[in-house]
Amino acid sequence: MRRRAADFRRPVRRRFSNWIWLLLAFSSILALLLFFLQHNHHQDPHHNPLPERNARVEHFDKESLNFTQEILSVTSFSRQLAEQMILAKAYVVIAKEHNNLHLAWQLSSKIRNCQLLLSKAAMTGEPITLEEAEPIIKSLSLLMFKAQDIHYDIATTIVTMKSHIQALEERANAAIVQSTVFGQMAAEAVPKSLHCLNVKLMSDWLRMPSLQELSDERKNSPRLVDNNLYHFCIFSDNVLATSVVVNSTVSNADHPKQLVFHIVTNGVNYGAMLAWFLLNDFKGATIEVQNIEEFHWLNASYSPLVKQLHSPDSRTFYFGAYQDLNVEPKMRNPKYLSLLNHLRFYIPEIYPQLEKVVFLDDDLVVQKDLTPLFSLDLHGNVNGAVETCLEAFHRYYKYLNFSNSIISSRFDPQACAWAFGMNIFDLVAWRKANVTTRYHYWQEQNADGTLWKLGTLPPALLCFYGLTEPLDRRWHVLGLGYDLNIDNRLIESAAVIHFNGNMKPWLKLAIGRYKPLWDKYINQSHPHLQDCVTS
């Protein structure tokens, strides 16, 4: 009877082992995910890891170990150790529940050895060898076999494993939320160097009356309304970013003196922006800087947006002490409360004498001559833009609430979305189609925020529906502010590269691979920039 009972336990243990390894697969993935998330979000959001990383790489071959790939490889000792460690942790919990503290101590000791070995491999970039892994794997296997032999209650073990996985999932979710919040905070912060530059430029503006006189002279330049020239508009409160856009545009233009830039900024940065563009030459291009606070016509009685932005509900949403945790952190970005961000819908009103204009965001770099945009045939449309629906989720249903009949009855949910940030606008066709009036209508309809979330693209998709001409994809390549894997050939062929996303090129969390594309249009020898970097 003993032999039969023993024979009966063998398949039970085999089934037990199968259950354990199945649960182990899930827990391993969750634990590894949690490790990398916690490793990332515990770093200073303003810390740039690239210099240290590059310094470490110099010590190893070009074929240095990719530890992420190593620990995910089913044939690596790192993967085997990680799986053994996760399973051992579960048995530590079980051993403690059965008051077997000696076994729990033995397992914990081997787990620490395992962690040290994995940490060493991650830091040195060298794979774990058989000689290093074999003793730990053998000893852990023996201890876990012992644990199985003592605690063979399958139901208890599975329940324990499930609770362990649930705890890991909760920790992983918390780490994801925390990482997102920290990333958003870093993206919204103004680097000290940029703030320093603004202060120095504002000081120049106030102590140099000649700059103010020069500004007054240029305000009435006939070039500002000459439709034989090429006009570009930029709405921004970032002096350095705007400078890169202008500098990259003129540097790649065939005839830079024929370019006119219309910049609008806010009152806080107006003096600094003027000083920068008056003190620096941009290959003879004409540059106008305006203050949005002087647009007295843009008020709550004319614009539904201004009325909504000044409402107490909007202020509470962004700055209230008690905020809804279910709202995505990026949706609380104060840029959505900035009128500068929505000024693109009022271009014909700002420039009533212009016929065509190219709108440029401040987080992009121009790599080719953009003047051919002005000769493109828009076929009677208002807006020339690059479509973004190569990926299925960049369609209208992604941005708009089609459960609301006012949307579903007028728009195709599968209609292709397009990129806002580099657009050629036919202002004659814009005025004829009353696009700004359309914008006001949709803003009023969305006063309660039920038609779309925040941002400028959703209302633009509504206003320019049926009025957008698709452009060649090479005119505007997006994603350099979040996508690490854009094809180099696509970047090289692009007329404009757009750093849309949180990883802006002027921030320390910028993607290192793309940052030189932006940096090369900054005059690093400028005394203000040198002073601000060193200070």
Coordinates of C-alpha atoms in Angstrom, one line a residue:
M1 CA 0.0 0.0 0.0
R2 CA 2.9 2.3 0.7
R3 CA 4.3 1.7 -2.8
R4 CA 0.9 2.4 -4.4
A5 CA 0.5 5.6 -2.3
A6 CA 3.9 6.7 -3.4
D7 CA 3.1 5.9 -7.0
F8 CA -0.1 7.9 -6.7
R9 CA 1.8 11.0 -5.4
R10 CA 4.1 11.1 -8.4
P11 CA 1.5 12.2 -11.0
V12 CA 0.1 14.6 -8.4
R13 CA 3.5 16.2 -8.0
R14 CA 3.9 16.3 -11.8
R15 CA 0.5 18.1 -12.1
F16 CA 1.6 20.3 -9.2
S17 CA 4.8 21.2 -11.0
N18 CA 2.9 22.0 -14.2
W19 CA 0.6 24.4 -12.3
I20 CA 3.6 26.0 -10.6
W21 CA 5.5 26.6 -13.9
L22 CA 2.4 27.9 -15.6
L23 CA 1.9 30.5 -12.8
L24 CA 5.6 31.1 -12.8
A25 CA 5.5 32.3 -16.4
F26 CA 3.0 35.0 -15.6
S27 CA 4.7 36.1 -12.4
S28 CA 8.2 36.2 -14.0
I29 CA 6.9 38.6 -16.7
L30 CA 5.2 40.8 -14.1
A31 CA 8.2 40.9 -11.9
L32 CA 10.5 41.8 -14.7
L33 CA 8.2 44.5 -15.9
L34 CA 8.0 45.9 -12.3
F35 CA 11.8 45.9 -12.0
F36 CA 12.3 47.9 -15.1
L37 CA 9.4 50.3 -14.3
Q38 CA 10.7 51.0 -10.8
H39 CA 14.2 51.3 -12.1
N40 CA 13.0 54.0 -14.5
H41 CA 10.7 56.0 -12.2
H42 CA 13.0 56.2 -9.3
Q43 CA 15.5 58.2 -11.4
D44 CA 15.5 61.9 -11.3
P45 CA 13.2 63.0 -14.2
H46 CA 15.7 65.7 -15.1
H47 CA 18.6 63.2 -15.1
N48 CA 20.1 62.3 -18.4
P49 CA 21.5 58.8 -18.3
L50 CA 23.2 59.0 -21.7
P51 CA 26.6 60.3 -20.6
E52 CA 27.0 57.7 -18.0
R53 CA 25.7 55.0 -20.3
N54 CA 28.1 56.1 -23.0
A55 CA 31.0 56.1 -20.6
R56 CA 30.2 52.5 -19.5
V57 CA 29.8 51.3 -23.1
E58 CA 33.4 52.5 -23.8
H59 CA 34.7 49.7 -21.6
F60 CA 33.1 46.9 -23.6
D61 CA 32.9 45.6 -27.1
K62 CA 30.4 46.9 -29.6
E63 CA 28.6 43.6 -29.2
S64 CA 28.0 44.3 -25.5
L65 CA 25.3 42.4 -23.7
N66 CA 21.7 43.6 -24.0
F67 CA 20.5 42.5 -20.6
T68 CA 16.8 43.0 -21.5
Q69 CA 17.2 40.6 -24.4
E70 CA 19.3 38.3 -22.2
I71 CA 16.8 38.0 -19.4
L72 CA 14.0 37.3 -21.9
S73 CA 15.9 34.7 -23.8
V74 CA 14.6 31.2 -23.0
T75 CA 18.1 29.7 -23.4
S76 CA 20.0 32.1 -21.1
F77 CA 21.2 31.4 -17.6
S78 CA 19.8 34.9 -16.6
R79 CA 16.3 33.8 -17.5
Q80 CA 16.7 30.5 -15.7
L81 CA 17.9 32.3 -12.5
A82 CA 15.1 34.8 -12.7
E83 CA 12.5 32.1 -13.0
Q84 CA 14.0 30.1 -10.2
M85 CA 14.1 33.2 -8.0
I86 CA 10.4 34.1 -8.6
L87 CA 9.4 30.5 -7.8
A88 CA 11.6 30.4 -4.7
K89 CA 10.0 33.6 -3.4
A90 CA 6.6 31.9 -3.6
Y91 CA 8.0 29.0 -1.5
V92 CA 9.4 31.5 1.0
V93 CA 5.8 32.7 1.6
I94 CA 4.5 29.2 1.8
A95 CA 7.3 28.1 4.2
K96 CA 6.6 31.0 6.5
E97 CA 2.9 30.2 6.5
H98 CA 3.7 26.7 7.6
N99 CA 6.1 28.1 10.2
N100 CA 9.1 26.4 8.6
L101 CA 11.4 29.4 9.2
H102 CA 14.6 27.4 8.6
L103 CA 13.5 26.5 5.1
A104 CA 12.4 30.1 4.5
W105 CA 15.8 31.4 5.6
Q106 CA 17.6 28.9 3.3
L107 CA 15.5 30.0 0.3
S108 CA 16.0 33.7 1.1
S109 CA 19.7 33.3 1.3
K110 CA 19.8 31.6 -2.2
I111 CA 17.5 34.3 -3.6
R112 CA 19.9 37.0 -2.4
N113 CA 22.8 35.2 -4.1
C114 CA 20.7 35.0 -7.3
Q115 CA 19.9 38.7 -7.1
L116 CA 23.6 39.6 -6.7
L117 CA 24.5 37.6 -9.7
L118 CA 21.8 39.1 -11.9
S119 CA 22.7 42.6 -10.7
K120 CA 26.4 42.0 -11.6
A121 CA 25.4 40.8 -15.1
A122 CA 23.2 43.9 -15.6
M123 CA 25.9 46.3 -14.4
T124 CA 28.9 44.8 -16.2
G125 CA 27.2 43.8 -19.4
E126 CA 28.7 40.4 -19.3
P127 CA 26.5 37.2 -19.6
I128 CA 26.2 34.8 -16.7
T129 CA 28.3 31.7 -17.3
L130 CA 27.5 28.1 -16.5
E131 CA 30.1 28.0 -13.7
E132 CA 28.4 31.0 -12.0
A133 CA 24.8 29.8 -12.5
E134 CA 25.0 26.0 -11.9
P135 CA 25.7 26.1 -8.1
I136 CA 22.8 28.5 -7.5
I137 CA 20.4 26.7 -9.8
K138 CA 21.2 23.3 -8.2
S139 CA 20.9 24.5 -4.7
L140 CA 17.6 26.3 -5.4
S141 CA 16.2 23.3 -7.2
L142 CA 17.0 21.1 -4.2
L143 CA 15.4 23.5 -1.7
M144 CA 12.3 23.8 -3.9
F145 CA 12.0 20.1 -4.2
K146 CA 12.3 19.9 -0.5
A147 CA 9.5 22.5 -0.2
Q148 CA 7.3 20.6 -2.6
D149 CA 7.9 17.4 -0.6
I150 CA 6.9 19.1 2.7
H151 CA 4.1 21.3 1.4
Y152 CA 2.4 19.2 -1.4
D153 CA -1.0 20.7 -0.9
I154 CA -1.7 21.9 -4.5
A155 CA -4.7 24.0 -3.6
T156 CA -2.8 26.0 -0.9
T157 CA 0.2 26.5 -3.2
I158 CA -1.9 27.7 -6.1
V159 CA -3.9 30.1 -3.9
T160 CA -0.6 31.5 -2.6
M161 CA 0.9 31.8 -6.1
K162 CA -2.3 33.7 -7.3
S163 CA -2.1 36.1 -4.4
H164 CA 1.6 36.7 -5.1
I165 CA 0.8 37.4 -8.8
Q166 CA -2.0 39.7 -7.8
A167 CA 0.3 41.6 -5.5
L168 CA 2.8 41.9 -8.3
E169 CA 0.1 43.2 -10.7
E170 CA -0.9 45.9 -8.1
R171 CA 2.7 47.0 -7.7
A172 CA 3.3 47.0 -11.4
N173 CA 0.1 49.1 -12.0
A174 CA 1.2 51.5 -9.3
A175 CA 4.6 51.8 -10.8
I176 CA 3.2 52.5 -14.3
V177 CA 1.0 55.3 -12.9
Q178 CA 3.8 56.8 -10.9
S179 CA 6.2 56.6 -13.9
T180 CA 3.6 58.3 -16.1
V181 CA 3.1 61.1 -13.6
F182 CA 6.8 61.6 -13.2
G183 CA 7.3 61.7 -17.0
Q184 CA 4.5 64.2 -17.4
M185 CA 6.0 66.4 -14.7
A186 CA 9.4 66.3 -16.4
A187 CA 7.9 67.2 -19.8
E188 CA 6.0 70.2 -18.4
A189 CA 9.0 71.6 -16.4
V190 CA 11.0 74.5 -17.9
P191 CA 14.7 73.7 -17.8
K192 CA 16.8 76.2 -15.7
S193 CA 18.9 77.0 -18.8
L194 CA 15.8 78.1 -20.8
H195 CA 14.6 80.2 -17.8
C196 CA 18.1 81.7 -17.5
L197 CA 18.1 82.6 -21.2
N198 CA 14.7 84.4 -20.9
V199 CA 15.9 86.4 -17.9
K200 CA 19.1 87.6 -19.7
L201 CA 17.1 88.5 -22.9
M202 CA 14.5 90.4 -20.9
S203 CA 17.3 92.3 -19.2
D204 CA 18.7 93.2 -22.7
W205 CA 15.3 94.3 -23.8
L206 CA 14.8 96.6 -20.8
R207 CA 18.3 98.2 -20.8
M208 CA 18.7 98.7 -24.5
P209 CA 16.3 101.4 -25.8
S210 CA 17.8 100.9 -29.3
L211 CA 16.1 97.4 -29.5
Q212 CA 12.7 98.9 -28.8
E213 CA 13.3 101.6 -31.5
L214 CA 14.4 98.9 -34.0
S215 CA 11.3 96.9 -33.2
D216 CA 9.0 99.9 -33.9
E217 CA 10.7 100.5 -37.2
R218 CA 10.2 96.9 -38.4
K219 CA 6.5 96.7 -37.3
N220 CA 5.4 98.6 -40.5
S221 CA 7.6 96.7 -43.0
P222 CA 5.7 96.1 -46.3
R223 CA 7.3 92.7 -46.4
L224 CA 5.0 91.5 -43.7
V225 CA 2.0 91.7 -46.1
D226 CA 3.7 91.0 -49.4
N227 CA 2.1 87.9 -50.9
N228 CA 5.0 87.4 -53.3
L229 CA 7.1 86.3 -50.3
Y230 CA 6.8 83.0 -48.3
H231 CA 5.1 83.4 -45.0
F232 CA 5.4 81.2 -41.9
C233 CA 3.7 81.5 -38.6
I234 CA 4.8 80.1 -35.2
F235 CA 2.9 80.5 -31.9
S236 CA 5.1 79.8 -28.9
D237 CA 6.4 80.9 -25.5
N238 CA 9.7 79.0 -26.0
V239 CA 12.5 81.3 -27.3
L240 CA 15.1 78.7 -28.0
A241 CA 12.6 76.2 -29.6
T242 CA 11.2 79.0 -31.9
S243 CA 14.8 80.0 -32.8
V244 CA 15.6 76.4 -33.9
V245 CA 12.5 76.3 -36.1
V246 CA 13.4 79.7 -37.8
N247 CA 17.1 78.9 -38.1
S248 CA 16.5 75.4 -39.5
T249 CA 14.0 76.8 -42.0
V250 CA 16.3 79.6 -43.3
S251 CA 19.4 77.3 -43.3
N252 CA 17.7 74.9 -45.7
A253 CA 15.9 77.5 -47.9
D254 CA 17.2 78.2 -51.4
H255 CA 16.3 81.9 -51.0
P256 CA 16.2 82.7 -47.2
K257 CA 15.7 86.5 -47.8
Q258 CA 12.3 85.7 -49.3
L259 CA 11.1 84.2 -46.1
V260 CA 8.9 86.0 -43.6
F261 CA 8.2 84.6 -40.1
H262 CA 5.3 85.7 -38.0
I263 CA 5.8 84.8 -34.3
V264 CA 3.2 85.3 -31.6
T265 CA 4.1 84.8 -28.0
N266 CA 2.6 85.8 -24.6
G267 CA 3.2 88.9 -22.5
V268 CA 5.7 87.2 -20.2
N269 CA 8.1 86.2 -23.0
Y270 CA 7.4 89.0 -25.5
G271 CA 10.5 91.1 -24.6
A272 CA 12.8 88.1 -24.5
M273 CA 11.5 86.9 -27.9
L274 CA 11.9 90.3 -29.5
A275 CA 15.4 90.8 -28.1
W276 CA 16.6 87.4 -29.4
F277 CA 15.3 87.9 -32.9
L278 CA 16.5 91.5 -33.1
L279 CA 20.0 90.7 -31.8
N280 CA 20.6 87.7 -34.0
D281 CA 20.6 87.5 -37.8
F282 CA 18.7 84.8 -39.6
K283 CA 20.2 85.1 -43.1
G284 CA 18.2 88.2 -44.0
A285 CA 14.8 86.7 -43.3
T286 CA 12.1 89.0 -42.1
I287 CA 10.8 88.3 -38.6
E288 CA 7.8 89.8 -36.8
V289 CA 7.0 89.2 -33.1
Q290 CA 3.6 90.0 -31.7
N291 CA 2.1 89.8 -28.2
I292 CA -1.1 87.8 -27.9
E293 CA -2.3 90.1 -25.1
E294 CA -2.5 92.9 -27.6
F295 CA -5.2 90.9 -29.6
H296 CA -8.0 92.7 -27.9
W297 CA -10.5 91.4 -30.4
L298 CA -9.8 87.8 -29.2
N299 CA -12.1 88.0 -26.1
A300 CA -14.9 86.0 -24.4
S301 CA -17.6 87.7 -26.4
Y302 CA -16.1 86.6 -29.7
S303 CA -14.4 83.3 -28.9
P304 CA -16.2 80.5 -27.1
L305 CA -12.8 79.1 -26.3
V306 CA -11.7 82.1 -24.4
K307 CA -14.9 82.0 -22.4
Q308 CA -14.4 78.3 -21.6
L309 CA -10.7 78.8 -20.7
H310 CA -11.6 81.5 -18.2
S311 CA -14.4 79.5 -16.6
P312 CA -14.1 78.4 -12.9
D313 CA -14.6 74.8 -14.0
S314 CA -11.6 74.8 -16.3
R315 CA -9.4 76.4 -13.6
T316 CA -10.6 73.8 -11.0
F317 CA -9.9 70.9 -13.5
Y318 CA -6.3 72.0 -13.9
F319 CA -5.3 73.6 -10.6
G320 CA -7.9 72.2 -8.1
A321 CA -6.7 70.6 -4.9
Y322 CA -8.8 67.5 -5.4
Q323 CA -8.3 66.1 -8.9
D324 CA -9.9 63.1 -10.5
L325 CA -7.3 60.3 -10.5
N326 CA -9.1 58.6 -13.5
V327 CA -8.0 61.5 -15.8
E328 CA -4.8 60.9 -17.7
P329 CA -2.0 63.0 -16.4
K330 CA -1.2 64.3 -19.9
M331 CA -4.7 65.8 -20.1
R332 CA -3.8 68.1 -17.2
N333 CA -1.0 69.7 -19.1
P334 CA -1.4 73.5 -18.7
K335 CA -0.7 73.9 -22.4
Y336 CA -4.3 73.0 -22.9
L337 CA -5.2 76.1 -21.0
S338 CA -3.0 78.3 -23.1
L339 CA -4.6 80.4 -25.8
L340 CA -1.4 80.2 -27.8
N341 CA -2.1 76.6 -28.4
H342 CA -5.5 77.4 -30.0
L343 CA -4.3 80.5 -31.9
R344 CA -3.9 78.4 -35.0
F345 CA -7.7 78.6 -35.6
Y346 CA -7.5 82.4 -35.9
I347 CA -4.7 82.7 -38.5
P348 CA -6.9 84.6 -41.1
E349 CA -7.9 87.1 -38.4
I350 CA -4.4 87.7 -37.3
Y351 CA -3.1 88.1 -40.9
P352 CA -6.0 89.5 -42.9
Q353 CA -3.9 90.5 -45.9
L354 CA -2.1 87.2 -46.4
E355 CA -3.3 84.6 -48.9
K356 CA -1.2 81.5 -48.0
V357 CA 0.8 80.6 -44.9
V358 CA 2.7 77.6 -43.5
F359 CA 2.0 76.9 -39.9
L360 CA 4.9 75.4 -37.9
D361 CA 4.8 74.0 -34.3
D362 CA 7.8 75.0 -32.1
D363 CA 8.9 71.4 -31.5
L364 CA 10.1 70.6 -35.0
V365 CA 13.2 70.9 -37.2
V366 CA 13.1 71.8 -40.9
Q367 CA 15.5 69.8 -43.1
K368 CA 14.6 70.9 -46.6
D369 CA 13.4 73.9 -48.5
L370 CA 9.7 74.5 -47.7
T371 CA 8.9 77.1 -50.3
P372 CA 7.6 74.4 -52.8
L373 CA 4.7 73.9 -50.4
F374 CA 3.3 77.3 -51.6
S375 CA 3.0 76.1 -55.2
L376 CA 1.2 72.8 -54.4
D377 CA -2.3 72.5 -55.8
L378 CA -4.6 72.0 -52.9
H379 CA -7.6 71.4 -55.3
G380 CA -9.7 74.0 -53.6
N381 CA -9.0 72.7 -50.1
V382 CA -8.0 74.8 -47.1
N383 CA -5.5 72.6 -45.4
G384 CA -2.6 70.7 -46.8
A385 CA -1.4 68.0 -44.2
V386 CA 0.3 64.6 -44.0
E387 CA -2.2 61.9 -43.1
T388 CA -1.4 59.7 -40.1
C389 CA -3.8 56.7 -40.7
L390 CA -1.1 54.3 -41.8
E391 CA -1.7 53.0 -38.3
A392 CA -5.3 51.9 -37.8
F393 CA -5.8 53.8 -34.6
H394 CA -5.1 57.2 -36.2
R395 CA -8.7 57.6 -37.5
Y396 CA -11.5 59.8 -36.4
Y397 CA -13.0 57.3 -34.0
K398 CA -9.8 57.5 -31.9
Y399 CA -10.3 61.2 -31.2
L400 CA -14.0 61.8 -31.2
N401 CA -17.0 60.5 -29.3
F402 CA -19.0 58.6 -31.9
S403 CA -21.5 57.5 -29.3
N404 CA -22.9 61.1 -29.6
S405 CA -25.3 61.4 -32.5
I406 CA -24.1 64.9 -33.4
I407 CA -20.7 63.3 -34.3
S408 CA -21.9 60.0 -35.7
S409 CA -24.5 61.6 -38.0
R410 CA -22.0 63.9 -39.7
F411 CA -18.6 62.1 -39.7
D412 CA -17.1 58.8 -40.9
P413 CA -15.4 57.1 -37.9
Q414 CA -12.9 55.5 -40.3
A415 CA -11.9 58.8 -41.9
C416 CA -8.2 59.4 -41.9
A417 CA -6.7 61.7 -39.3
W418 CA -3.8 64.0 -40.2
A419 CA -0.9 65.8 -38.5
F420 CA -1.2 69.2 -37.0
G421 CA 2.2 71.0 -36.8
M422 CA 3.3 71.5 -40.4
N423 CA 0.4 72.6 -42.5
I424 CA 0.0 74.8 -45.6
F425 CA -3.1 76.9 -45.3
D426 CA -4.9 78.6 -48.2
L427 CA -6.3 81.6 -46.3
V428 CA -8.5 82.7 -49.2
A429 CA -10.3 79.3 -49.2
W430 CA -10.3 79.4 -45.3
R431 CA -12.3 82.6 -45.3
K432 CA -14.6 81.4 -48.0
A433 CA -15.4 78.2 -46.1
N434 CA -15.8 80.1 -42.8
V435 CA -13.5 77.6 -41.0
T436 CA -13.2 79.8 -37.9
T437 CA -17.0 80.0 -37.6
R438 CA -17.0 76.2 -37.8
Y439 CA -14.5 76.1 -35.0
H440 CA -16.6 78.3 -32.8
Y441 CA -19.7 76.1 -33.5
W442 CA -17.9 73.0 -32.4
Q443 CA -16.4 74.6 -29.3
E444 CA -19.9 75.6 -28.2
Q445 CA -21.2 72.1 -28.8
N446 CA -18.3 70.7 -26.7
A447 CA -18.7 73.1 -23.8
D448 CA -19.4 70.1 -21.5
G449 CA -16.4 68.1 -22.9
T450 CA -18.5 65.2 -24.2
L451 CA -17.5 65.3 -27.9
W452 CA -13.8 65.0 -27.5
K453 CA -11.1 65.3 -24.9
L454 CA -8.6 68.2 -24.7
G455 CA -6.3 69.4 -27.4
T456 CA -6.4 71.1 -30.8
L457 CA -6.5 68.1 -33.2
P458 CA -10.0 66.8 -32.4
P459 CA -11.7 70.2 -33.2
A460 CA -9.4 70.6 -36.3
L461 CA -10.6 67.2 -37.6
L462 CA -14.1 68.5 -37.4
C463 CA -13.4 72.0 -38.8
F464 CA -11.3 70.8 -41.8
Y465 CA -13.4 67.7 -42.6
G466 CA -13.6 67.6 -46.4
L467 CA -11.3 70.5 -46.6
T468 CA -7.9 68.8 -46.2
E469 CA -5.5 67.8 -49.1
P470 CA -3.2 64.9 -48.3
L471 CA 0.5 65.7 -48.7
D472 CA 3.4 63.3 -49.4
R473 CA 4.5 61.6 -46.2
R474 CA 8.0 62.9 -46.6
W475 CA 6.9 66.5 -45.9
H476 CA 6.3 65.8 -42.2
V477 CA 7.7 62.9 -40.2
L478 CA 6.4 62.6 -36.6
G479 CA 7.2 60.8 -33.4
L480 CA 10.7 61.9 -32.5
G481 CA 9.4 62.8 -29.0
Y482 CA 8.3 59.3 -28.1
D483 CA 9.3 56.7 -30.8
L484 CA 12.8 55.3 -30.4
N485 CA 12.6 53.2 -33.6
I486 CA 12.0 55.6 -36.5
D487 CA 13.8 54.4 -39.6
N488 CA 16.9 56.5 -40.3
R489 CA 16.0 56.6 -44.0
L490 CA 12.6 58.1 -43.3
I491 CA 14.2 60.8 -41.1
E492 CA 16.8 61.7 -43.7
S493 CA 14.2 62.0 -46.4
A494 CA 11.9 64.2 -44.3
A495 CA 11.4 67.9 -45.0
V496 CA 10.3 68.4 -41.4
I497 CA 10.9 66.2 -38.4
H498 CA 8.5 66.7 -35.5
F499 CA 9.4 66.0 -31.8
N500 CA 5.8 65.5 -30.8
G501 CA 5.5 63.7 -27.5
N502 CA 6.9 64.3 -24.0
M503 CA 10.6 63.8 -24.9
K504 CA 11.2 67.3 -26.2
P505 CA 14.7 67.9 -27.6
W506 CA 15.3 70.8 -25.1
L507 CA 14.7 68.5 -22.1
K508 CA 17.1 66.1 -20.5
L509 CA 14.7 63.3 -21.1
A510 CA 15.0 63.8 -24.9
I511 CA 15.8 60.7 -27.0
G512 CA 19.6 60.9 -27.5
R513 CA 19.5 59.4 -31.0
Y514 CA 17.5 62.4 -32.3
K515 CA 18.7 65.2 -30.1
P516 CA 21.7 66.2 -32.4
L517 CA 19.2 66.9 -35.2
W518 CA 17.9 69.7 -33.1
D519 CA 21.1 70.8 -31.4
K520 CA 22.9 71.6 -34.6
Y521 CA 20.6 74.6 -35.2
I522 CA 21.6 76.2 -31.9
N523 CA 24.4 78.7 -31.8
Q524 CA 26.3 77.1 -28.9
S525 CA 28.9 80.0 -28.9
H526 CA 26.2 82.6 -28.0
P527 CA 27.4 84.2 -24.7
H528 CA 23.9 84.0 -23.1
L529 CA 23.7 80.3 -23.9
Q530 CA 27.2 79.6 -22.6
D531 CA 26.5 81.5 -19.4
C532 CA 23.2 79.7 -18.8
V533 CA 24.7 76.3 -19.4
T534 CA 27.7 76.8 -17.1
S535 CA 25.6 78.4 -14.4

